[in-house]
Coordinates of C-alpha atoms in Angstrom, one line a residue:
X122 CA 95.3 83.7 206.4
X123 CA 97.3 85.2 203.6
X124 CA 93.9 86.8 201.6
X125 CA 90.3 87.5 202.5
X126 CA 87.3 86.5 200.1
X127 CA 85.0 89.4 199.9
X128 CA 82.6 87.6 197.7
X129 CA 83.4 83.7 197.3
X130 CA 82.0 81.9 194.6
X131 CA 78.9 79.9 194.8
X132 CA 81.3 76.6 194.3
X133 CA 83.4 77.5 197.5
X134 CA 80.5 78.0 199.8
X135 CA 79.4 74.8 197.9
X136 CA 82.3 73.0 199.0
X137 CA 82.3 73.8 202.7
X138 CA 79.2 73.2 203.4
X139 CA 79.4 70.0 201.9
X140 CA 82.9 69.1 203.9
X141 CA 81.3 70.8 207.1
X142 CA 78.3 68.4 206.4
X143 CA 80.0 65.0 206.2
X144 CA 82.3 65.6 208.7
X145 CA 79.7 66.7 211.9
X146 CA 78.0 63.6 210.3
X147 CA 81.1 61.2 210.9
X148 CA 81.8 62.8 213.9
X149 CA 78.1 62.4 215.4
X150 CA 78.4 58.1 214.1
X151 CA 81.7 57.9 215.8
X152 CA 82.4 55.5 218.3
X153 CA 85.9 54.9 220.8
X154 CA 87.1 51.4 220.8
X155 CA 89.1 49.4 223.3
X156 CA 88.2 49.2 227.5
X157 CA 87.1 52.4 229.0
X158 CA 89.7 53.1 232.2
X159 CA 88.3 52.7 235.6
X160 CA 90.8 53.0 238.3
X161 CA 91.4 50.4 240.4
X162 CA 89.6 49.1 243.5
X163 CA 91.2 50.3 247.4
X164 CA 92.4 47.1 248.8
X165 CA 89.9 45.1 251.2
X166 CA 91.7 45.5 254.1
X167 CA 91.6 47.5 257.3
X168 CA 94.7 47.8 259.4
X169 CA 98.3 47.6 258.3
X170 CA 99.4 44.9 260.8
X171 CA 97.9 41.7 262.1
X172 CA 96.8 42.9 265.0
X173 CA 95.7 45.8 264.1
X174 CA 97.2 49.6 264.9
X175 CA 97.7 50.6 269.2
X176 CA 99.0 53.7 270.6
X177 CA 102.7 54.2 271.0
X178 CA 104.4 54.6 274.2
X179 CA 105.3 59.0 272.8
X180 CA 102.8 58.9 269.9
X181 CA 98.7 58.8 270.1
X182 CA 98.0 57.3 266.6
X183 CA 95.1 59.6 265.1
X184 CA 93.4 56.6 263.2
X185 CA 91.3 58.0 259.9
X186 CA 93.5 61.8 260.4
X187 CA 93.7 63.8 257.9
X188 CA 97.4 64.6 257.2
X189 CA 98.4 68.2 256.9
X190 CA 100.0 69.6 253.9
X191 CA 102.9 71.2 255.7
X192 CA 103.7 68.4 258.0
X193 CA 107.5 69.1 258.3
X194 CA 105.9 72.2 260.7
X195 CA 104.8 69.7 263.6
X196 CA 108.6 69.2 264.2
X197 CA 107.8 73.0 265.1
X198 CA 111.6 73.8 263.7
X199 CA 111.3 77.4 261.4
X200 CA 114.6 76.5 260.0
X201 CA 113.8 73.1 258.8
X202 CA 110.4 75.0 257.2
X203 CA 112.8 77.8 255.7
X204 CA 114.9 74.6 254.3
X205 CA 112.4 73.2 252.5
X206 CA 111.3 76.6 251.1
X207 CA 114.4 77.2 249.9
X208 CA 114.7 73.7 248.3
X209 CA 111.5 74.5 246.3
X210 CA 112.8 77.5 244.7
X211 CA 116.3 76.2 243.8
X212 CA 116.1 72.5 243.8
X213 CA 117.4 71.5 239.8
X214 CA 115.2 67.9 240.6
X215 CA 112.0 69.5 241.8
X216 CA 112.7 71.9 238.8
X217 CA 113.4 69.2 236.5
X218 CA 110.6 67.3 237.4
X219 CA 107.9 70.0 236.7
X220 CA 109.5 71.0 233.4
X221 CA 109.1 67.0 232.8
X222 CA 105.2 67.7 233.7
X223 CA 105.1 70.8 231.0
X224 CA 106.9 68.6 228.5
X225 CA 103.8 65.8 229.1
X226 CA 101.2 68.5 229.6
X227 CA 101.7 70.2 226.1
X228 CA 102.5 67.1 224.2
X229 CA 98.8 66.2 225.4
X230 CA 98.0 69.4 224.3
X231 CA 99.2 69.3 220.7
X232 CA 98.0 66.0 220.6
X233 CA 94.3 67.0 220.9
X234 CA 94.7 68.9 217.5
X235 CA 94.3 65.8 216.0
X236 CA 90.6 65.8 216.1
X237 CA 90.7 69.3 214.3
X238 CA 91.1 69.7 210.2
X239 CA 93.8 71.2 209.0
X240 CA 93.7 74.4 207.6
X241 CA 96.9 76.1 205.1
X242 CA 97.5 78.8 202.8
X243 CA 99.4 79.1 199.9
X244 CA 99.8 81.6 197.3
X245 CA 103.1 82.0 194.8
X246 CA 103.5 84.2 191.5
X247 CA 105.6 83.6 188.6
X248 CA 106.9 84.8 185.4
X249 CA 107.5 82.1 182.7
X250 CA 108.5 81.9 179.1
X251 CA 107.0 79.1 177.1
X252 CA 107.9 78.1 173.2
X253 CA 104.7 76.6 170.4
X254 CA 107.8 74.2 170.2
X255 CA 106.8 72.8 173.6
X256 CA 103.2 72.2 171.9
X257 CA 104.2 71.0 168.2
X258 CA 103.9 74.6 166.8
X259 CA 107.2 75.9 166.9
X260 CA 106.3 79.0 163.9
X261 CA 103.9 80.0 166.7
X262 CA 106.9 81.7 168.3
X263 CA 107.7 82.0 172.3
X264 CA 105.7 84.2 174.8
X265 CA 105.9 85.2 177.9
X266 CA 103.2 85.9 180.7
X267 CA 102.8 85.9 184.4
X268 CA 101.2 83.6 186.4
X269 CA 99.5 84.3 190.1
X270 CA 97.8 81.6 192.4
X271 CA 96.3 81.4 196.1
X272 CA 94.6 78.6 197.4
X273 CA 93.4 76.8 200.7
X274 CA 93.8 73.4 201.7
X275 CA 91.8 71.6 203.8
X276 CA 92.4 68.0 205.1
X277 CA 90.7 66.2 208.0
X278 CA 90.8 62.4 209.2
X279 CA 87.6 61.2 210.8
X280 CA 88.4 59.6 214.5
X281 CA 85.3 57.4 213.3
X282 CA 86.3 54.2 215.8
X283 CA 88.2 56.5 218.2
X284 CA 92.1 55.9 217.3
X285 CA 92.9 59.3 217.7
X286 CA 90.8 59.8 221.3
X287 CA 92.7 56.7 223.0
X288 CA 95.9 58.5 221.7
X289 CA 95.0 61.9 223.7
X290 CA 93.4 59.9 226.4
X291 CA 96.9 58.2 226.5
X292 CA 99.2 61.3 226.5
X293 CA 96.5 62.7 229.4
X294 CA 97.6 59.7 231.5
X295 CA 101.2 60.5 230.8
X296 CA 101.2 63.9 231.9
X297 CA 98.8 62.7 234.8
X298 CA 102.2 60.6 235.6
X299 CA 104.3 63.1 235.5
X300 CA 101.9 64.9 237.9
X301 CA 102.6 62.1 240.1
X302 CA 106.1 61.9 239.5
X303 CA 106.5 65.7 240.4
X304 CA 104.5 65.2 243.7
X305 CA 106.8 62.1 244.1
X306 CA 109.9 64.5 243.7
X307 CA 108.9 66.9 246.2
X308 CA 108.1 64.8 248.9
X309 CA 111.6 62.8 248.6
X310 CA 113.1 66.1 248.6
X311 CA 111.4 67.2 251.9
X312 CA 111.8 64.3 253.5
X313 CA 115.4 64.0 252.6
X314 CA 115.7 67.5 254.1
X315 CA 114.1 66.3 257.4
X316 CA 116.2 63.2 257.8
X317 CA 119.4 65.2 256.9
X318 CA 118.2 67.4 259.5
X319 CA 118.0 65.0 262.4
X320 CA 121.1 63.7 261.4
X321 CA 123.1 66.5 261.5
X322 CA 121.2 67.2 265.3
X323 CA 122.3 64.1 266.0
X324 CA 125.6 64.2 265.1
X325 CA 126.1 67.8 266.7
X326 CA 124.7 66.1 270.0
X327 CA 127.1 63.2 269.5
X328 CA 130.2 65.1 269.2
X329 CA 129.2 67.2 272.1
X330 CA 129.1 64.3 274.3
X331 CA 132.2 62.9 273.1
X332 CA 133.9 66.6 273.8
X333 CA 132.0 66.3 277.2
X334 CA 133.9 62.7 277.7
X335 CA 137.1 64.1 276.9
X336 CA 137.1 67.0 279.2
X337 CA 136.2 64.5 282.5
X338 CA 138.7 62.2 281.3
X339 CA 140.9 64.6 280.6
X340 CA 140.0 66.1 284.3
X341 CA 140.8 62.7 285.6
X342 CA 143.8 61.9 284.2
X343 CA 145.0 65.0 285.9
X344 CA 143.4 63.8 288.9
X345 CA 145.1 60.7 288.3
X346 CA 148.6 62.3 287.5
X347 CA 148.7 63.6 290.9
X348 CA 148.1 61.3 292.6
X349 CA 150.6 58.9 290.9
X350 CA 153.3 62.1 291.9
X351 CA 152.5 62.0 295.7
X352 CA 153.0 58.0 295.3
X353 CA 149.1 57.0 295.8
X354 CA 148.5 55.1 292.6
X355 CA 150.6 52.7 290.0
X356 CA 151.7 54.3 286.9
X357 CA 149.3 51.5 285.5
X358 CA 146.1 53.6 286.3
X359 CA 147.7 56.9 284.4
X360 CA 148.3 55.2 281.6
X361 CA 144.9 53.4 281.3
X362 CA 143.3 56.6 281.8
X363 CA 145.1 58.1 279.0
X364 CA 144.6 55.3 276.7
X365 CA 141.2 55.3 277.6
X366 CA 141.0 59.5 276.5
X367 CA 142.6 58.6 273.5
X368 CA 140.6 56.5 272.3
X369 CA 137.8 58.3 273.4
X370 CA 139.5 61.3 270.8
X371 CA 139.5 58.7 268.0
X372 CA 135.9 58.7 267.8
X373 CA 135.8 62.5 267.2
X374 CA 137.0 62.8 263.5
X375 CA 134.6 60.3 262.2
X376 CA 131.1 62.4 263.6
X377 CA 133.1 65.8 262.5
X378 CA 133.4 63.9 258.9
X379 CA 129.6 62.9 258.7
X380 CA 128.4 66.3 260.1
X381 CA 130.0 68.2 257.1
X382 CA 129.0 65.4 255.1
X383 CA 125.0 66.2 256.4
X384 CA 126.1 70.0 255.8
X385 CA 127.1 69.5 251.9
X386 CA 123.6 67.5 251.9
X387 CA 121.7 69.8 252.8
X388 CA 123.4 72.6 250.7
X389 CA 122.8 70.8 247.5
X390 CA 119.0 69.6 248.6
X391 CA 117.8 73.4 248.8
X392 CA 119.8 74.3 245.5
X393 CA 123.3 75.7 246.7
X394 CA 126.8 74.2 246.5
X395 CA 129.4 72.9 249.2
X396 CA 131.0 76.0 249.2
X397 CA 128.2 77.8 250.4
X398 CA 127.4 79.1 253.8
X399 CA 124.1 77.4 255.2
X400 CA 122.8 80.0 258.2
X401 CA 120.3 77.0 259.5
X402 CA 121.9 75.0 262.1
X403 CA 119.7 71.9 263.7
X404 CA 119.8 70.7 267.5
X405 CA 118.1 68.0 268.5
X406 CA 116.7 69.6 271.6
X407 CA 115.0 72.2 269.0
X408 CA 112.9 69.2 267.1
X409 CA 109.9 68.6 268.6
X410 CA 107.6 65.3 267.9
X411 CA 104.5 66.2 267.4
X412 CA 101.6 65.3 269.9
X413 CA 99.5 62.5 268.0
X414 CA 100.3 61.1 264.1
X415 CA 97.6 61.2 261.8
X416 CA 97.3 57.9 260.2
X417 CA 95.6 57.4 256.9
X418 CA 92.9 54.2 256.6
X419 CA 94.4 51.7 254.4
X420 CA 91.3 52.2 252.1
X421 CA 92.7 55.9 251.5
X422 CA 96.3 54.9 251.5
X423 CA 96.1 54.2 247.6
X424 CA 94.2 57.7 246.3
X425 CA 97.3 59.7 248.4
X426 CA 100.8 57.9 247.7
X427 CA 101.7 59.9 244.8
X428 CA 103.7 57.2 243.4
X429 CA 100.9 54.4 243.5
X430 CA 98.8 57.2 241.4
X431 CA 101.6 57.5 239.1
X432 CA 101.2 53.6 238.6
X433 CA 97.9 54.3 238.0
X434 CA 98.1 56.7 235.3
X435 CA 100.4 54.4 233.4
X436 CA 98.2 51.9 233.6
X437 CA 95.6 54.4 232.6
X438 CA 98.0 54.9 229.2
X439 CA 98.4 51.3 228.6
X440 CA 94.3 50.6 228.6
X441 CA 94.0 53.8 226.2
X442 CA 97.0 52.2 224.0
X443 CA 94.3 48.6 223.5
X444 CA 92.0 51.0 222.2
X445 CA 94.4 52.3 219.6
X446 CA 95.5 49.3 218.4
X447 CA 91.8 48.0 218.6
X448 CA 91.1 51.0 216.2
X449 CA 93.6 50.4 213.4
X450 CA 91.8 47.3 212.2
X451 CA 88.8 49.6 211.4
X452 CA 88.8 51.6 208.3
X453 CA 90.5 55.2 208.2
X454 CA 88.9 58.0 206.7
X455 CA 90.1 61.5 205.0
X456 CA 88.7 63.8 203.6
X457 CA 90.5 67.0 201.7
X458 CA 89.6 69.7 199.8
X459 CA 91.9 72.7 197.9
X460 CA 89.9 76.2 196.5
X461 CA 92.3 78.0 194.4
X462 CA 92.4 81.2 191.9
X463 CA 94.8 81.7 189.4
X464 CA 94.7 84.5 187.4
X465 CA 97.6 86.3 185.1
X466 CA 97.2 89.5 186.6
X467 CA 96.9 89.9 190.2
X468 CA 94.0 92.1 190.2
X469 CA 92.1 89.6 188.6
X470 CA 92.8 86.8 191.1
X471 CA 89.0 86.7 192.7
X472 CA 87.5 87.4 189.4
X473 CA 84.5 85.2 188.0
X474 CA 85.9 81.8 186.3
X475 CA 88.9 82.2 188.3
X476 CA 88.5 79.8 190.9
X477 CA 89.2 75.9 190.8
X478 CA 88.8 73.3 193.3
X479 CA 89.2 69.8 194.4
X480 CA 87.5 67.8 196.8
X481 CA 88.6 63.7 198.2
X482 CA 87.9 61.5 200.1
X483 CA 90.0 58.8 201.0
X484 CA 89.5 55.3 202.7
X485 CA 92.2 52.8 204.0
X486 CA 90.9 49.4 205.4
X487 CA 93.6 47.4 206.3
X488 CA 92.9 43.6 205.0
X489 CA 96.0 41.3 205.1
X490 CA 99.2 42.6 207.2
X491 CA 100.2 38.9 208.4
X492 CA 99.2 38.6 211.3
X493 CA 100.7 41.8 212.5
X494 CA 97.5 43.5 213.8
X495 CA 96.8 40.8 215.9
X496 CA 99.8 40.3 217.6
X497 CA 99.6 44.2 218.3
X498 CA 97.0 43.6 220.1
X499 CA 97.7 41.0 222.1
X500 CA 101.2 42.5 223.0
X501 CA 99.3 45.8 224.1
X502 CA 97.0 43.0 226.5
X503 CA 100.6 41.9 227.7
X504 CA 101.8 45.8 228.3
X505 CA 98.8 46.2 230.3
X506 CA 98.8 43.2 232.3
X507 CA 102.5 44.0 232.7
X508 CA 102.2 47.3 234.3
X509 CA 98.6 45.8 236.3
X510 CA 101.3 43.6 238.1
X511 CA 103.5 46.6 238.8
X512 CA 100.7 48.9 240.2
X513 CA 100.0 45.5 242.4
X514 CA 103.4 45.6 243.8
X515 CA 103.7 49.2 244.4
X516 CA 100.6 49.3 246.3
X517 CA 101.8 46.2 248.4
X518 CA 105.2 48.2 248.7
X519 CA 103.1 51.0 250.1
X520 CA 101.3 49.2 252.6
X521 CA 104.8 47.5 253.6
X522 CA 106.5 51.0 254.3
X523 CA 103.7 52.0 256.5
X524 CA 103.9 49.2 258.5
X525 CA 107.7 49.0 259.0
X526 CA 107.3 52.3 259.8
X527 CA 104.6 52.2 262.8
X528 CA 106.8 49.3 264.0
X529 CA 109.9 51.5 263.8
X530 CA 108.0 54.0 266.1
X531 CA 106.2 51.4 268.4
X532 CA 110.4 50.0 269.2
X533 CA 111.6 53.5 269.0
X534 CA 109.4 54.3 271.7
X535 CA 110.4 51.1 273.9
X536 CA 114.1 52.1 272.9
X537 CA 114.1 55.4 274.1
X538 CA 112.4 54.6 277.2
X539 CA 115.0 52.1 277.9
X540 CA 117.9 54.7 276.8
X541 CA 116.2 57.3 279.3
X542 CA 116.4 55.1 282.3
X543 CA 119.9 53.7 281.2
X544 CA 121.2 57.1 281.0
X545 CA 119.7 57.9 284.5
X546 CA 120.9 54.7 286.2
X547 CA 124.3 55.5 284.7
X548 CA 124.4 59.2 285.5
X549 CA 123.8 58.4 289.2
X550 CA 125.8 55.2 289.0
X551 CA 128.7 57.9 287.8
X552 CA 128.2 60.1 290.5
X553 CA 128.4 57.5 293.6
X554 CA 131.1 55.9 292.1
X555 CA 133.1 59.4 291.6
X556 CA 132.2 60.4 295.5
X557 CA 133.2 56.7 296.6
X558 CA 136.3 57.1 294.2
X559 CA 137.7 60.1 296.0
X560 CA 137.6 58.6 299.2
X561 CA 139.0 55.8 298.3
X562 CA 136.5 53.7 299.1
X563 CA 136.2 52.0 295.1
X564 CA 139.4 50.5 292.8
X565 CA 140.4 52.9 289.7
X566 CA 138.7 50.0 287.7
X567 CA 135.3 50.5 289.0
X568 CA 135.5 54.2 288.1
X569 CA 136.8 53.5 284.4
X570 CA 133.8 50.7 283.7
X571 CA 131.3 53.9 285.4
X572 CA 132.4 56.1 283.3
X573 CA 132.2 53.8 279.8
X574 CA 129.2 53.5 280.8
X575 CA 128.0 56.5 281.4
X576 CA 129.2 57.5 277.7
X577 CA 127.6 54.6 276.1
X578 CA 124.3 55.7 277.6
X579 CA 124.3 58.9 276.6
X580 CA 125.4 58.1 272.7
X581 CA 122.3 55.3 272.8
X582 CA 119.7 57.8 274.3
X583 CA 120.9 60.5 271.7
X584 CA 120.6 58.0 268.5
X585 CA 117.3 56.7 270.0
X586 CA 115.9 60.1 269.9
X587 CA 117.2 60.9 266.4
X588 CA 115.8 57.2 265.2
X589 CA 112.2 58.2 266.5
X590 CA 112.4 61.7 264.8
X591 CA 113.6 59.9 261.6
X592 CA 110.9 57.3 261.5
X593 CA 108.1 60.1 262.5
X594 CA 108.8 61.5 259.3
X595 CA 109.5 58.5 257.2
X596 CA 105.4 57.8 258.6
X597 CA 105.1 61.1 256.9
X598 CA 106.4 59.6 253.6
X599 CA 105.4 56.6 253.5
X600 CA 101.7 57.8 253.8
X601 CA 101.9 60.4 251.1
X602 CA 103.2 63.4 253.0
X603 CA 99.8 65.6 252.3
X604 CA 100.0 66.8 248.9
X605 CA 96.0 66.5 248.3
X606 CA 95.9 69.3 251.7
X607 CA 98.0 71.7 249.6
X608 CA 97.1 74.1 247.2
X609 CA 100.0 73.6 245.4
X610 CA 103.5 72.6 246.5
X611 CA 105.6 75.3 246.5
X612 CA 103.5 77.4 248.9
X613 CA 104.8 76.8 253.0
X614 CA 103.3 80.1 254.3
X615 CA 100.4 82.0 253.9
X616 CA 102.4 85.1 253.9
X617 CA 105.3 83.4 251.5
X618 CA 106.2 87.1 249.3
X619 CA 104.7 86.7 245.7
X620 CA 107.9 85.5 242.9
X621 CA 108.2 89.1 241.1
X622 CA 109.7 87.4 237.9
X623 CA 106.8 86.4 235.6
X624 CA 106.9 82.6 234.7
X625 CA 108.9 81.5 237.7
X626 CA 108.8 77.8 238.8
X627 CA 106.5 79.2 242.2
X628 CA 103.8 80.7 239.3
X629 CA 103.9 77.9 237.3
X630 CA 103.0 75.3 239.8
X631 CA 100.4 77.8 241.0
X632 CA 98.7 78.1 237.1
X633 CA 99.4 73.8 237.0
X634 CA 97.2 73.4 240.4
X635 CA 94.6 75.6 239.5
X636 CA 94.1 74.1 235.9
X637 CA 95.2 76.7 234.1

């Protein structure tokens, strides 16, 4: 405030007690119109498949298990954990996202001022000339005097039937959304992380097996070569050999290409570019699956997939937006009040008989708009059915990912069984027919199919393994990934060094989570 009044006049203290009156007694009448949010009912159901969930032939299914917050750590890989710290810090999505969540959280915010008045303060001095012309006396000459005035406005609308309240409960659900949305964000990023991960394991275990192929090909065409010099085989077996390793070398370039494609992924998912060096290098030997999955009920499954809550909260918004448009058929009150002084000399500006005032109230009841308030109001019925139906289908969505994924790990499971004992026959196949080879007891042909063989195995086994590490952690997502067991996201170790920069993204989530 510009000015203090050491002594205001009887008819200022008049006039806010009078405003402070009416309003406390609008406020204490006021009601909130339009449905009051409830959220929606856990589906009535109990398993996720027809017959209900069993134990996997690797995984014991920990039916009703909480999930823990940090559940990339049960692949027991501290690079992968590292990873996904580093994402957190540098990630521009994960960053976007939360400066999204500010954005909603302080429109919310400012939006709650609404149910405040208004307070300003204004105060201006001039020096002015004025003629007796001006008032039909022009002998009366010109004069000239200064002028001085300060004043305080006040104006305040009366959420008597709760327009206002709907609006704040509506930007609440927003930034409730972008909560959601934010919890959304880091999970995807994460889980991309882990699937990139296993990729690039499998893809490292590929191309050593390939190499591996080469270099007994390559030791048998040699094999081969000399025995075609000393006259013991057709040229026809050297040449299939060779064609056989060359083809063999043509499968090489493409894994190379889709490792350094998983490389520049990963780069970019924990903030860095291409050209970067990443230190963290994944084996699939080196990711472990963890003993047993917790599996969320299907009852819970709703209050933990961030991105059926985000559905929720719009549909929270759209129920608070009925109660606006409900409310704009009632009447709207005002009320506003200015105290002044004015004075010609600025000493005497809080003198007696220098203070004026004004006091009004208005009221606007809307009575004839054509129809248009009513058509509001149904199409706000229609928004909220409208996103009803979508919260309906993401939840179904849910509930469908967490299926096709406990049926990707009950196969998986089958699959690498099957791979396991394919890749044993075929090793030991390999061997007899390599012994029997030498002494000449098999055709060339019989070795060549052992060996494709062999290879094939050992690619399947590989990409089985990868699949089931893949699919463990798409469980992970498709059942929310945690967040609720987390004190706040950015945190992956209890001894994680404190961010010395005040304000930084790891401090902010920190203040969000704890409702500051």
């Amino acid at each position: 405030m510009a000015f203090t009044l050491r002594n205001p006049p009887a008819s200022t203290a008049r006039l806010g007690f009078r405003l402070g009156l009416i309003a406390s007694l609008m406020a204490v009448s006021s009601c909130t119109m339009g449905p009051d949010f409830t959220s929606p009912a856990a589906p009535d159901v109990k398993t996720y498949s027809p017959h209900g969930e069993t134990e996997q032939a690797v995984h014991a299914l920990a039916f009703g298990k909480q999930m823990p917050g940090k559940w990339w750590t049960l692949f027991h890989s501290k690079p992968l954990t590292a990873l996904i710290e580093q994402a957190i810090k540098h990630n521009p999505d994960l960053q976007s996202a939360y400066a999204t969540l500010v954005q909603a959280r302080e429109n919310a915010i400012s939006q709650q001022s609404s149910l405040w008045p208004t307070v300003d303060a204004t105060g201006y001095a001039t020096r002015q000339q004025v003629s007796g012309a001006q008032y039909g006396s022009p002998s009366r000459g010109s004069s000239v005097f200064n002028l001085f005035n300060t004043s305080i406005g006040v104006s305040y609308t009366l959420d008597a039937f709760g327009s206002v309240r709907r609006q704040i409960e509506g930007m609440d659900a927003q930034a409730e959304y972008q909560r959601f949305q934010l919890e959304g964000a880091f999970l995807t990023i994460a889980s991309n992380i882990v699937t990139t991960a296993v990729l690039e394991a499998s893809l490292r275990a590929q191309i050593t097996a390939t190499q591996a192929m080469m270099t007994d090909q390559a030791e048998q065409l040699a094999v081969l070569q000399q025995q075609f010099d000393l006259g013991g085989i057709a040229k026809t077996a050297v040449l299939a050999q060779q064609s056989l390793l060359e083809q063999t070398k043509t499968t090489l370039p493409p894994l190379q290409q889709q490792l350094a494609q998983a490389r520049n992924r990963l780069k970019v998912l924990v903030g860095t570019y291409p050209s970067t060096d990443l230190a963290a290098q994944f084996k699939l030997d080196e990711l472990q699956l963890p003993d047993s999955l917790p599996l969320s009920l299907p009852s819970q499954l709703v209050r933990q997939r961030p991105d059926i809550r985000a559905q929720e909260a719009l549909l929270h918004a759209a129920s608070a937006q009925i109660g606006v448009v409900i409310a704009s058929v009632f009447p709207n009150f005002t009320l506003k009040a200015n105290v002044s002084t004015i004075a010609t000399e600025a000493g005497n500006l809080f003198a007696p008989g220098s203070d004026i005032w004004n006091m009004t109230a208005n009221l606007a009841q809307p009575i004839f708009h054509g129809g248009q308030l009513t058509h509001q109001r149904l199409v706000a019925k229609a928004a909220y059915q409208q996103v009803a139906e979508q919260y309906r289908s993401t939840v179904l969505k849910a509930f469908e990912n967490v299926a096709d994924s406990l049926s990707a790990l009950r196969y998986d499971a089958d699959a690498l069984q099957a791979q396991d004992a394919a890749l044993k026959a075929a090793n030991d196949s390999l061997e007899l027919t390599r012994s029997q080879f030498r002494l000449g007891a098999i055709s060339y042909v019989d070795l060549l199919t052992a060996q494709h063989d062999y290879q094939q195995a050992r690619l399947g086994q590989i990409k089985a393994k990868a699949s089931q590490i893949s699919d463990t952690a798409a469980l992970f997502l498709a059942l929310g990934g945690g967040w609720w067991q987390r004190d706040l996201p950015a945190t992956l170790q209890d001894n994680q060094p404190k961010p010395k920069k005040a304000g930084s993204l790891l401090e902010q989530f920190e203040q969000f989570r704890k409702g500051k």
